[in-house]
Tab-separated table of C-alpha atoms in Angstrom:
chain	number	residue	atom	x	y	z
B	931	MET	CA	15.723	144.823	115.442
B	932	ARG	CA	18.697	146.287	115.432
B	933	HIS	CA	20.406	146.846	111.777
B	934	LEU	CA	23.219	144.157	111.643
B	935	PRO	CA	26.442	145.880	109.662
B	936	THR	CA	26.964	144.369	105.818
B	937	GLN	CA	29.054	142.226	104.374
B	938	ALA	CA	31.948	145.402	103.885
B	939	GLU	CA	31.784	146.571	107.100
B	940	TYR	CA	32.869	143.298	109.274
B	941	VAL	CA	36.583	143.632	109.549
B	942	LEU	CA	39.391	141.582	111.133
B	943	TYR	CA	41.960	142.217	112.908
B	944	PRO	CA	45.559	141.384	113.030
B	945	ALA	CA	45.803	140.770	116.537
B	946	ARG	CA	43.447	137.491	115.490
B	947	PHE	CA	46.840	135.698	114.822
B	948	ALA	CA	48.439	137.347	118.159
B	949	MET	CA	45.036	135.671	120.095
B	950	LEU	CA	45.624	132.240	117.664
B	951	ALA	CA	49.828	132.347	118.338
B	952	ILE	CA	48.906	132.167	122.136
B	953	PHE	CA	46.920	130.021	122.259
B	954	SER	CA	48.908	127.573	119.972
B	955	THR	CA	51.522	127.787	122.680
B	956	LEU	CA	49.754	126.901	125.282
B	957	SER	CA	48.071	123.671	123.063
B	958	PHE	CA	51.099	122.762	122.067
B	959	GLY	CA	52.958	122.629	126.078
B	960	ASN	CA	50.162	120.553	127.097
B	961	SER	CA	49.896	117.799	124.792
B	962	PHE	CA	53.463	118.003	125.350
B	963	SER	CA	53.145	116.759	128.206
B	964	TRP	CA	50.619	114.173	128.151
B	965	ILE	CA	52.448	111.627	126.239
B	966	GLN	CA	56.446	112.195	127.154
B	967	LEU	CA	56.846	110.117	130.231
B	968	SER	CA	54.878	107.507	128.678
B	969	ALA	CA	57.361	107.830	125.289
B	970	VAL	CA	60.461	106.950	127.716
B	971	THR	CA	58.797	104.062	130.112
B	972	ASP	CA	61.377	102.408	130.693
B	973	ILE	CA	63.950	105.629	131.970
B	974	THR	CA	60.343	107.262	133.873
B	975	GLU	CA	59.970	103.689	135.699
B	976	SER	CA	63.867	103.878	136.789
B	977	HIS	CA	63.543	107.213	138.241
B	978	PHE	CA	60.539	107.112	140.452
B	979	GLU	CA	60.623	103.449	141.287
B	980	ALA	CA	57.096	103.173	138.922
B	981	SER	CA	55.438	100.113	137.542
B	982	ASN	CA	54.731	100.138	133.571
B	983	THR	CA	51.305	100.322	134.303
B	984	ALA	CA	51.417	103.103	136.691
B	985	VAL	CA	53.807	105.188	133.312
B	986	ASN	CA	51.194	104.435	131.309
B	987	TRP	CA	48.154	105.423	134.227
B	988	LEU	CA	50.098	109.358	133.418
B	989	SER	CA	48.969	109.259	129.993
B	990	MET	CA	45.391	107.058	131.079
B	991	VAL	CA	44.868	110.034	133.305
B	992	PHE	CA	43.794	113.135	130.253
B	993	MET	CA	41.419	110.483	128.993
B	994	ALA	CA	39.978	109.784	132.321
B	995	ALA	CA	39.818	113.280	133.049
B	996	TYR	CA	38.135	114.783	130.510
B	997	VAL	CA	35.086	112.406	130.656
B	998	PRO	CA	33.641	113.564	133.557
B	999	LEU	CA	34.926	117.480	134.058
B	1000	ALA	CA	35.032	118.547	129.835
B	1001	LEU	CA	30.957	119.982	130.315
B	1002	PRO	CA	31.652	121.853	133.266
B	1003	ALA	CA	34.845	123.070	131.445
B	1004	ALA	CA	32.366	123.598	128.581
B	1005	GLY	CA	29.773	125.595	130.869
B	1006	TYR	CA	32.742	127.790	132.500
B	1007	LEU	CA	34.017	128.826	129.316
B	1008	GLU	CA	29.976	129.553	128.022
B	1009	LYS	CA	29.587	131.578	130.999
B	1010	TYR	CA	33.336	133.485	131.532
B	1011	GLY	CA	34.555	133.870	127.993
B	1012	LEU	CA	37.453	132.839	126.318
B	1013	ARG	CA	40.365	135.171	127.938
B	1014	ARG	CA	39.266	133.434	131.448
B	1015	SER	CA	38.885	130.135	130.881
B	1016	LEU	CA	42.108	129.961	129.249
B	1017	ILE	CA	43.819	131.373	132.160
B	1018	ALA	CA	41.744	128.656	134.283
B	1019	GLY	CA	43.580	125.921	132.255
B	1020	SER	CA	46.681	127.694	131.436
B	1021	THR	CA	47.457	128.555	135.087
B	1022	LEU	CA	46.315	124.942	136.099
B	1023	HIS	CA	48.553	123.260	133.379
B	1024	ALA	CA	51.792	125.756	134.659
B	1025	ALA	CA	50.944	124.678	138.422
B	1026	GLY	CA	51.075	120.818	137.570
B	1027	ALA	CA	54.071	121.747	135.085
B	1028	LEU	CA	55.945	123.228	138.110
B	1029	MET	CA	54.742	119.785	140.881
B	1030	ARG	CA	55.960	117.762	137.558
B	1031	ALA	CA	59.670	118.999	137.676
B	1032	ILE	CA	60.092	119.718	141.766
B	1033	ALA	CA	58.709	115.824	141.635
B	1034	GLY	CA	61.415	114.758	138.925
B	1035	ALA	CA	64.402	116.568	141.774
B	1036	ASN	CA	62.638	114.480	144.205
B	1037	ARG	CA	61.944	111.423	143.029
B	1038	SER	CA	58.507	111.170	143.971
B	1039	LEU	CA	56.208	109.133	142.387
B	1040	THR	CA	53.071	110.528	144.319
B	1041	LEU	CA	53.957	114.559	143.516
B	1042	LEU	CA	54.435	113.579	139.596
B	1043	VAL	CA	50.964	111.707	139.283
B	1044	LEU	CA	49.194	114.655	141.581
B	1045	GLY	CA	51.684	117.043	138.556
B	1046	GLN	CA	50.124	114.958	135.961
B	1047	THR	CA	46.235	115.115	136.953
B	1048	THR	CA	46.104	118.785	137.422
B	1049	CYS	CA	47.795	119.176	133.476
B	1050	SER	CA	45.158	116.515	132.882
B	1051	ILE	CA	42.487	119.201	134.343
B	1052	ALA	CA	44.112	121.772	132.879
B	1053	GLN	CA	43.647	120.314	129.480
B	1054	ASN	CA	39.570	120.261	129.518
B	1055	PHE	CA	39.864	124.223	129.322
B	1056	ILE	CA	42.303	123.426	126.404
B	1057	LEU	CA	41.189	120.640	123.731
B	1058	GLY	CA	37.533	122.410	122.971
B	1059	VAL	CA	38.991	125.859	122.528
B	1060	PRO	CA	39.916	125.899	118.268
B	1061	PRO	CA	36.195	126.070	116.915
B	1062	VAL	CA	35.190	128.929	119.650
B	1063	LEU	CA	38.233	131.085	119.162
B	1064	ALA	CA	38.234	130.441	115.384
B	1065	ALA	CA	34.387	131.552	115.478
B	1066	LYS	CA	35.240	134.257	117.524
B	1067	TRP	CA	37.221	135.462	115.776
B	1068	PHE	CA	38.174	134.966	112.257
B	1069	GLY	CA	36.499	135.215	109.285
B	1070	VAL	CA	34.216	132.941	107.439
B	1071	ALA	CA	36.531	132.055	105.170
B	1072	GLU	CA	39.274	131.333	107.597
B	1073	ARG	CA	37.131	129.740	110.208
B	1074	ALA	CA	38.309	126.007	109.020
B	1075	SER	CA	42.685	127.270	108.367
B	1076	ALA	CA	42.215	128.410	112.097
B	1077	SER	CA	41.002	126.017	114.158
B	1078	GLY	CA	42.851	123.904	111.758
B	1079	VAL	CA	45.956	125.482	113.121
B	1080	ALA	CA	44.987	125.486	116.598
B	1081	VAL	CA	44.464	121.397	116.295
B	1082	ILE	CA	47.668	120.913	114.305
B	1083	ALA	CA	49.869	123.248	117.773
B	1084	ASN	CA	48.171	120.455	120.055
B	1085	GLN	CA	49.068	116.923	117.397
B	1086	PHE	CA	52.755	118.473	116.708
B	1087	GLY	CA	53.545	118.793	120.579
B	1088	ALA	CA	51.867	115.049	120.898
B	1089	ALA	CA	54.544	114.379	118.144
B	1090	VAL	CA	57.736	115.787	120.025
B	1091	GLY	CA	56.068	113.989	122.921
B	1092	LEU	CA	56.750	110.920	121.513
B	1093	PHE	CA	60.390	112.203	119.802
B	1094	MET	CA	61.781	112.138	123.431
B	1095	THR	CA	62.417	108.793	122.983
B	1096	THR	CA	65.261	109.899	120.984
B	1097	VAL	CA	65.891	112.427	122.877
B	1098	VAL	CA	65.909	111.324	126.535
B	1099	ARG	CA	68.813	108.556	127.542
B	1100	ASP	CA	69.342	108.958	130.841
B	1101	GLU	CA	67.549	110.425	134.528
B	1102	HIS	CA	69.434	113.487	134.264
B	1103	ASP	CA	67.456	113.739	130.243
B	1104	LEU	CA	64.652	113.294	132.341
B	1105	GLN	CA	65.057	116.141	134.521
B	1106	GLY	CA	66.068	118.435	132.742
B	1107	MET	CA	62.964	117.262	130.082
B	1108	LEU	CA	60.672	118.084	133.005
B	1109	TRP	CA	62.279	121.709	133.647
B	1110	ALA	CA	61.487	122.492	130.141
B	1111	THR	CA	58.340	121.346	130.237
B	1112	CYS	CA	58.268	124.029	133.321
B	1113	PHE	CA	59.363	126.719	131.970
B	1114	LEU	CA	57.147	126.409	128.705
B	1115	ALA	CA	54.363	126.764	130.682
B	1116	LEU	CA	54.259	129.048	132.687
B	1117	ALA	CA	55.684	131.615	129.947
B	1118	SER	CA	52.025	130.302	128.541
B	1119	ALA	CA	50.384	131.489	131.424
B	1120	VAL	CA	51.661	134.569	131.557
B	1121	LEU	CA	51.026	135.259	127.713
B	1122	ILE	CA	47.890	134.091	128.302
B	1123	THR	CA	47.087	136.446	131.754
B	1124	LEU	CA	48.420	139.653	129.561
B	1125	GLY	CA	47.809	139.089	125.919
B	1126	PHE	CA	45.245	137.414	124.988
B	1127	ARG	CA	41.182	138.381	124.381
B	1128	SER	CA	38.076	136.610	124.680
B	1129	THR	CA	36.301	138.927	121.062
B	1130	PRO	CA	37.420	141.776	119.252
B	1131	PRO	CA	36.502	145.039	119.283
B	1132	THR	CA	33.703	144.501	116.735
B	1133	PRO	CA	32.527	141.072	114.882
B	1134	PRO	CA	34.143	139.705	111.727
B	1135	SER	CA	31.221	137.465	110.799
B	1136	ALA	CA	27.489	137.820	110.177
B	1137	THR	CA	26.993	134.820	112.955
B	1138	GLN	CA	28.653	136.642	115.354
B	1139	ALA	CA	27.382	139.982	115.024
B	1140	ARG	CA	23.496	138.220	115.236
B	1141	TYR	CA	24.445	136.346	117.949
B	1142	GLY	CA	25.347	139.625	119.818
B	1143	GLN	CA	22.378	140.724	118.887
B	1144	LEU	CA	20.263	138.292	119.971
B	1145	HIS	CA	21.541	137.029	123.068
B	1146	GLN	CA	21.229	141.035	124.015
B	1147	GLU	CA	17.464	140.989	122.997
B	1148	GLU	CA	17.411	137.687	125.087
B	1149	ALA	CA	18.747	138.831	127.711
B	1150	SER	CA	16.636	142.023	127.481
B	1151	LEU	CA	13.402	139.868	127.509
B	1152	GLU	CA	14.418	137.978	130.316
B	1153	ARG	CA	15.139	141.502	132.563
B	1154	SER	CA	11.980	142.170	132.007
B	1155	SER	CA	9.522	139.259	132.257
B	1156	GLY	CA	11.229	139.147	136.229
B	1157	ALA	CA	12.993	135.797	135.040
B	1158	SER	CA	17.031	135.775	135.758
B	1159	ASN	CA	19.399	133.801	133.657
B	1160	PRO	CA	23.340	133.933	135.544
B	1161	ILE	CA	24.349	132.915	132.083
B	1162	LEU	CA	22.566	135.735	129.951
B	1163	ASP	CA	22.666	138.336	132.692
B	1164	ALA	CA	26.970	137.817	132.661
B	1165	ALA	CA	27.380	137.389	129.540
B	1166	SER	CA	25.238	140.604	128.532
B	1167	GLU	CA	26.705	142.765	130.985
B	1168	ALA	CA	30.356	141.747	129.652
B	1169	ALA	CA	29.794	142.308	126.062
B	1170	PRO	CA	29.517	146.471	126.260
B	1171	ALA	CA	32.247	146.197	128.272
B	1172	ALA	CA	34.143	144.583	126.106
B	1173	ALA	CA	33.273	146.346	123.481
B	1174	THR	CA	33.745	149.920	125.109
B	1175	THR	CA	37.569	148.964	127.014
B	1176	GLY	CA	38.952	147.692	124.004
B	1177	ASN	CA	42.892	147.523	124.218
B	1178	GLU	CA	42.849	149.106	127.910
B	1179	SER	CA	43.269	145.904	129.834
B	1180	LEU	CA	46.243	144.900	127.558
B	1181	PRO	CA	49.171	146.715	126.485
B	1182	LEU	CA	50.256	144.668	124.022
B	1183	LEU	CA	47.431	143.793	121.614
B	1184	ALA	CA	46.748	148.099	121.893
B	1185	ALA	CA	48.948	148.412	118.762
B	1186	ALA	CA	48.297	145.518	116.997
B	1187	GLU	CA	44.286	145.907	116.451
B	1188	GLU	CA	44.838	149.919	115.669
B	1189	GLN	CA	43.982	148.631	112.389
B	1190	PRO	CA	41.896	146.658	110.127
B	1191	ALA	CA	43.098	143.780	108.450
B	1192	GLY	CA	40.187	143.324	105.268
B	1193	LYS	CA	36.745	144.039	104.795
B	1194	GLY	CA	34.269	142.202	102.799
B	1195	ALA	CA	35.121	140.018	100.101
B	1196	ALA	CA	39.002	140.794	100.865
B	1197	GLY	CA	38.350	139.583	104.695
B	1198	GLY	CA	36.319	136.946	103.587
B	1199	CYS	CA	33.385	137.842	105.060
B	1200	ARG	CA	29.615	137.196	104.050
B	1201	SER	CA	25.878	137.084	105.386
B	1202	VAL	CA	24.897	133.161	107.261
B	1203	SER	CA	21.408	133.332	107.863
B	1204	ASN	CA	20.698	131.447	111.017
B	1205	GLU	CA	24.702	130.087	111.734
B	1206	HIS	CA	24.907	129.898	115.592
B	1207	ALA	CA	27.618	131.405	118.110
B	1208	PHE	CA	29.719	128.650	119.002
B	1209	VAL	CA	29.595	128.653	123.060
B	1210	GLY	CA	26.232	129.689	124.205
B	1211	GLY	CA	24.371	130.401	120.507
B	1212	GLY	CA	21.883	127.893	120.829
B	1213	ALA	CA	18.288	127.846	120.164
B	1214	GLU	CA	18.261	128.885	123.514
B	1215	HIS	CA	19.645	131.542	123.444
B	1216	GLY	CA	17.923	133.523	120.319
B	1217	GLY	CA	18.294	131.479	117.504
B	1218	GLY	CA	17.484	127.950	116.113
B	1219	ASP	CA	13.955	125.062	117.642
B	1220	LYS	CA	13.706	125.515	121.258
B	1221	GLY	CA	14.758	123.204	123.258
B	1222	GLU	CA	17.540	121.692	121.391
B	1223	GLY	CA	20.447	124.860	121.836
B	1224	MET	CA	22.868	123.886	124.228
B	1225	SER	CA	20.822	120.186	125.319
B	1226	ALA	CA	22.587	116.480	125.184
B	1227	MET	CA	19.770	115.321	124.827
B	1228	ALA	CA	19.532	116.855	121.276
B	1229	LEU	CA	22.273	115.548	120.561
B	1230	ALA	CA	21.263	111.582	122.372
B	1231	SER	CA	18.005	111.744	119.958
B	1232	ASN	CA	20.197	112.572	116.815
B	1233	TRP	CA	20.508	109.078	115.425
B	1234	ASP	CA	23.354	110.589	112.440
B	1235	PHE	CA	25.123	111.958	115.181
B	1236	MET	CA	25.141	109.382	117.524
B	1237	LEU	CA	26.986	107.373	114.899
B	1238	THR	CA	29.718	109.842	114.114
B	1239	LEU	CA	30.044	109.835	117.583
B	1240	VAL	CA	30.537	106.118	117.556
B	1241	SER	CA	32.535	105.770	115.135
B	1242	TYR	CA	34.438	108.777	115.743
B	1243	SER	CA	34.888	106.813	119.882
B	1244	CYS	CA	36.344	103.843	117.543
B	1245	SER	CA	39.133	105.431	115.069
B	1246	THR	CA	40.513	108.158	117.150
B	1247	GLY	CA	40.051	105.918	121.192
B	1248	VAL	CA	42.525	103.363	118.807
B	1249	TYR	CA	44.944	106.764	117.349
B	1250	TYR	CA	45.065	107.224	121.199
B	1251	THR	CA	45.622	104.291	122.325
B	1252	ILE	CA	48.249	103.357	119.833
B	1253	ALA	CA	50.307	106.918	120.433
B	1254	THR	CA	50.343	105.451	124.571
B	1255	LEU	CA	51.111	102.178	124.001
B	1256	MET	CA	53.848	102.477	120.763
B	1257	THR	CA	57.026	101.315	122.602
B	1258	GLY	CA	55.610	98.438	124.033
B	1259	LEU	CA	54.063	97.286	121.214
B	1260	MET	CA	56.981	97.102	119.902
B	1261	GLU	CA	60.131	95.934	122.036
B	1262	PRO	CA	59.107	92.611	121.759
B	1263	THR	CA	60.218	92.419	118.628
B	1264	PHE	CA	62.768	95.225	117.847
B	1265	GLY	CA	63.903	94.633	121.634
B	1266	ARG	CA	65.068	97.449	124.503
B	1267	SER	CA	68.656	98.708	122.871
B	1268	SER	CA	68.871	102.700	122.488
B	1269	SER	CA	68.916	102.248	118.593
B	1270	SER	CA	65.681	100.534	118.740
B	1271	ALA	CA	64.413	102.588	121.149
B	1272	THR	CA	65.175	105.873	118.609
B	1273	GLU	CA	63.830	103.966	116.024
B	1274	ILE	CA	60.074	103.681	117.944
B	1275	GLY	CA	60.550	107.210	118.799
B	1276	TRP	CA	61.335	107.990	115.096
B	1277	MET	CA	58.237	106.337	114.530
B	1278	GLY	CA	56.121	107.784	116.940
B	1279	PHE	CA	56.633	111.428	115.591
B	1280	THR	CA	56.435	109.965	112.361
B	1281	MET	CA	53.459	109.402	112.543
B	1282	VAL	CA	51.618	112.025	114.446
B	1283	THR	CA	53.261	114.472	112.192
B	1284	LEU	CA	52.239	113.011	109.715
B	1285	GLY	CA	48.769	114.364	110.746
B	1286	ILE	CA	49.315	117.695	110.035
B	1287	PRO	CA	50.264	117.623	105.897
B	1288	GLY	CA	46.467	114.794	106.923
B	1289	ILE	CA	44.861	117.543	108.751
B	1290	LEU	CA	45.588	120.153	105.994
B	1291	ALA	CA	44.472	118.000	103.012
B	1292	ALA	CA	41.397	116.300	104.639
B	1293	GLY	CA	40.132	119.924	104.970
B	1294	MET	CA	41.221	121.285	102.033
B	1295	ILE	CA	39.305	118.372	100.199
B	1296	ILE	CA	35.947	118.681	101.835
B	1297	ASP	CA	36.086	122.168	101.300
B	1298	ARG	CA	36.505	121.727	98.161
B	1299	THR	CA	33.323	119.198	97.623
B	1300	MET	CA	31.434	119.464	100.900
B	1301	GLN	CA	31.952	115.918	100.788
B	1302	HIS	CA	32.293	115.565	104.488
B	1303	THR	CA	31.175	111.242	104.698
B	1304	ARG	CA	32.872	110.716	101.191
B	1305	VAL	CA	36.191	111.915	102.100
B	1306	ILE	CA	35.751	110.909	105.961
B	1307	LYS	CA	35.619	107.525	104.811
B	1308	ALA	CA	38.251	107.089	102.425
B	1309	PHE	CA	40.830	108.558	104.739
B	1310	TYR	CA	39.208	105.355	107.032
B	1311	VAL	CA	39.579	102.517	104.274
B	1312	VAL	CA	43.043	103.295	104.444
B	1313	ALA	CA	43.813	104.117	107.742
B	1314	VAL	CA	42.162	100.480	108.273
B	1315	LEU	CA	44.737	98.605	106.002
B	1316	SER	CA	47.966	100.504	106.631
B	1317	LEU	CA	46.529	99.077	110.144
B	1318	LEU	CA	46.965	95.979	109.012
B	1319	GLY	CA	50.029	95.993	107.294
B	1320	PHE	CA	51.000	97.778	110.581
B	1321	ALA	CA	49.945	94.049	112.276
B	1322	PHE	CA	51.580	91.452	110.124
B	1323	ALA	CA	54.945	94.651	109.350
B	1324	ASP	CA	55.672	94.319	113.584
B	1325	ARG	CA	54.989	90.304	114.054
B	1326	GLY	CA	57.410	89.580	110.634
B	1327	GLY	CA	60.198	92.291	112.445
B	1328	TYR	CA	60.084	94.237	109.125
B	1329	PHE	CA	61.118	97.352	110.563
B	1330	GLY	CA	61.174	99.781	107.352
B	1331	TRP	CA	57.414	98.072	106.668
B	1332	THR	CA	56.632	99.184	109.904
B	1333	PHE	CA	57.749	102.980	110.097
B	1334	ALA	CA	55.512	102.634	106.486
B	1335	CYS	CA	52.316	101.473	107.718
B	1336	MET	CA	52.572	103.339	110.524
B	1337	SER	CA	52.864	106.724	108.731
B	1338	VAL	CA	50.299	105.852	106.698
B	1339	PHE	CA	47.711	105.509	109.432
B	1340	GLY	CA	48.934	108.761	111.454
B	1341	PHE	CA	48.395	110.828	107.977
B	1342	PHE	CA	44.900	108.981	107.171
B	1343	GLN	CA	43.621	108.689	110.617
B	1344	THR	CA	44.378	112.445	112.062
B	1345	GLY	CA	43.050	113.137	108.627
B	1346	VAL	CA	39.214	111.732	110.202
B	1347	LEU	CA	39.998	113.145	114.008
B	1348	SER	CA	40.003	116.628	112.838
B	1349	SER	CA	37.446	116.411	110.147
B	1350	GLY	CA	35.588	113.837	112.822
B	1351	LEU	CA	34.550	116.877	113.990
B	1352	GLU	CA	33.484	119.104	111.102
B	1353	LEU	CA	31.086	116.316	110.326
B	1354	GLY	CA	29.851	116.178	113.871
B	1355	ALA	CA	28.753	120.039	113.534
B	1356	GLU	CA	26.952	119.493	110.770
B	1357	LEU	CA	25.428	116.744	111.566
B	1358	ALA	CA	24.097	118.499	115.105
B	1359	HIS	CA	22.605	121.339	113.593
B	1360	PRO	CA	21.391	123.959	115.245
B	1361	VAL	CA	22.879	122.534	118.431
B	1362	PRO	CA	26.424	124.924	119.156
B	1363	GLU	CA	29.764	123.084	117.754
B	1364	THR	CA	31.035	123.674	121.334
B	1365	LEU	CA	28.868	120.720	122.589
B	1366	SER	CA	28.971	118.671	119.548
B	1367	THR	CA	32.098	118.717	119.805
B	1368	VAL	CA	32.838	118.648	123.308
B	1369	MET	CA	30.825	114.913	122.647
B	1370	LEU	CA	32.877	113.910	120.745
B	1371	ASN	CA	35.806	114.281	122.130
B	1372	ILE	CA	34.694	113.090	125.844
B	1373	ALA	CA	33.164	109.617	123.562
B	1374	ALA	CA	37.423	109.538	122.101
B	1375	GLN	CA	38.642	110.189	125.783
B	1376	ALA	CA	36.691	107.176	126.974
B	1377	ALA	CA	36.836	104.865	124.355
B	1378	GLY	CA	41.189	105.254	124.873
B	1379	VAL	CA	40.906	104.645	128.628
B	1380	ILE	CA	39.291	101.483	127.989
B	1381	PHE	CA	40.839	100.251	124.628
B	1382	ILE	CA	44.366	100.476	126.840
B	1383	SER	CA	43.005	98.948	129.950
B	1384	LEU	CA	41.764	95.759	127.413
B	1385	VAL	CA	44.097	95.671	125.082
B	1386	GLN	CA	47.319	96.378	127.971
B	1387	PRO	CA	46.783	92.727	128.868
B	1388	ILE	CA	47.336	91.009	125.451
B	1389	PHE	CA	50.348	92.027	125.284
B	1390	LEU	CA	52.095	93.243	129.124
B	1391	ARG	CA	51.781	89.077	129.949
B	1392	ARG	CA	53.925	88.337	127.766
B	1393	LEU	CA	56.863	91.357	126.774
B	1394	ASP	CA	59.381	89.597	129.385
B	1395	ASP	CA	59.135	86.244	127.290
B	1396	ASP	CA	59.318	88.448	123.823
B	1397	ASP	CA	56.896	87.083	122.520
B	1398	ARG	CA	55.388	88.161	119.817
B	1399	SER	CA	51.745	87.093	119.289
B	1400	GLY	CA	50.184	89.690	122.236
B	1401	PRO	CA	51.723	93.059	119.807
B	1402	PHE	CA	49.629	91.088	117.479
B	1403	ALA	CA	47.038	90.392	118.521
B	1404	ALA	CA	46.557	93.645	119.805
B	1405	ASN	CA	47.398	95.255	116.445
B	1406	LEU	CA	44.336	93.225	114.887
B	1407	THR	CA	41.812	94.868	117.416
B	1408	PHE	CA	43.136	97.961	116.314
B	1409	ALA	CA	42.513	97.332	113.423
B	1410	GLY	CA	38.881	95.258	113.243
B	1411	ILE	CA	37.088	98.395	115.945
B	1412	VAL	CA	38.993	101.311	113.409
B	1413	ALA	CA	37.279	98.979	110.868
B	1414	ALA	CA	33.970	99.187	112.909
B	1415	GLY	CA	33.831	102.309	112.880
B	1416	PHE	CA	33.802	102.851	109.486
B	1417	GLY	CA	30.696	100.429	109.307
B	1418	THR	CA	28.912	101.938	111.484
B	1419	LEU	CA	29.955	105.375	109.943
B	1420	CYS	CA	28.331	104.094	106.471
B	1421	MET	CA	25.017	103.360	107.953
B	1422	SER	CA	24.161	107.604	109.062
B	1423	SER	CA	22.638	109.613	106.132
B	1424	GLY	CA	25.325	112.266	106.218
B	1425	ARG	CA	22.376	115.222	105.773
B	1426	LEU	CA	24.669	118.403	106.266
B	1427	LYS	CA	22.245	120.735	108.212
B	1428	ARG	CA	24.530	123.337	108.544
B	1429	LEU	CA	26.122	124.098	105.065
B	1430	GLN	CA	22.669	123.021	103.624
B	1431	GLU	CA	21.001	126.037	105.997
B	1432	GLU	CA	24.262	128.382	105.079
B	1433	THR	CA	23.859	127.612	101.191
B	1434	PRO	CA	21.413	130.582	99.357
B	1435	PRO	CA	18.840	128.559	97.505
B	1436	ALA	CA	19.728	129.863	94.166
B	1437	ALA	CA	23.215	127.905	94.562
B	1438	ALA	CA	21.146	125.306	96.226
C-alpha cells in the first residue's frame, strides 16, 4: 500500500470557495423556482387559468420527482463525478426555467408544467451535493460549515420565493419574475460549465486520500482478476486524468489554485482511520464491512437509521407542506387583500430565513457537545410547541402571535432538517453519506407529497366560506405529525458510529 500523506502535507486550495459559491448560486435558483409560483397562487391561477390544485402541484412536482429519480441521480454522480453531474443539473434547470418564461409570455399552462417538471428533475442532481462537495474540496474542520453554507443557499432560495408575495402584485410582475429566474438559471449553467471542477489537484484530507488509494487498488484487483466493474473502471481512468490535467480545461480557476490556502493544523486536516468517502467510498470500494457499501438493504436493516428516517420524514415533510400551503392556511383568517398577501409573504420569508441561524446554531452546538440526538430532540420540542401556538393564534386571528410562532418554528425546524442529515450519516456508518442523505431526502419529499394531498381537503373545501376550522384542523395535524416524529426519534439508541470510529482510543 502506498504511503498516504502526513497531516502537514494536505493542501486546501482557495478555489474551494469558488466551487462553493458557484454551486450555491445554482442551488439558490433551483429552490427559488420550487416555491415562487405557489407563493403567488392567486396571480398564477389568473394568468394561466389554472385551478388552485394545479398551482400547488407546481410545487409538489419537485417532491414527487425526487422520490423515483434521486437514487439514479446519485448513481450518475458516483459514476461521472461532481462536474458532469452538476452540468446535467444546471442544464436541465436552465432549460426548464426558459420554458417557464416562454410559458408566461404565452399563457401556456402546459408549457409551464413541462418547464417546472424539468426544473424538478434538475433538483435530483443538486439536492444531495452539499456533503459531497464539502468532502471533496474542504478539510475536516471545514466540512460541516461548507455543507451548511450550501444548505443555507438552498434555504435562502425558498425564502426569496416566499417573499415574492410582497413583490409580485399583478400578471406583469409574474412574467418579470419568470424571466429573472430564467436569466439566473442560464448564468448558473454557464458558471458550472466553465468554472467548476469535481476535485482539487490533491486531496484535502486523509479520508479522500485513503479513498482514492483504496479505490485504485480495488480497480487494479478487478482488472487482474478479469472482472469488470464499469463504475470502478471509469473512476480509475478519470482520477489520473484529473491529477495530470490540473487547470488546463478550466482557465477561470487556474490562478486561484496556484497557491495553497493552508496546510496541516492551519488547514484543519487530520488523519481519519477508516472514514469512507461521500461518493462511492463504501465498503464495496475498499473499506468497512462487506455488503454494506452502497447498499440500501444495509440501511433497511439498520433499526436506528430507519427510526431516524421516519422521524425526519415527519418533521421535514410538515415543513415542506407548510411552505407550500401557507397562503391557503392563512387566507381564511386574514383575507385575500393585497396587505394580507404582503403580511403572509413576510411571514413565509421570515420562517425560512430564520432557519439559516437555526442551521448554524444546531451545527455549532452539536460540534461543541457531540450530542446529536439530544440537540435534535430539544429542537423538536420547541418546534411542536410553536406549531401548537401557530394553530391557536391563526384560529383567533392574532397575526402578531401567528407571525412569532411561525418564526420560532422556522428557526428550530430548519435546525432539525440540517442536523437530521448529519445524524443519519452517523447512524448509517459505514454506509456512505451520499446514500444516507438521499434516503432521508426521498422519505421527506415523499412525506411532503402525501401530507399535502391529505391536508388540502381539510381546508380547501371550506376556503370560500372563510371557515377557520379547516386550517385549524390542518395545523393541529401538523403539530401531531411532528410530535410523532419526536416520539420515533426517542426510540433510537442514538449510537454515533462514525464519531466513535474517528475518535482516537486515548480520547475516548
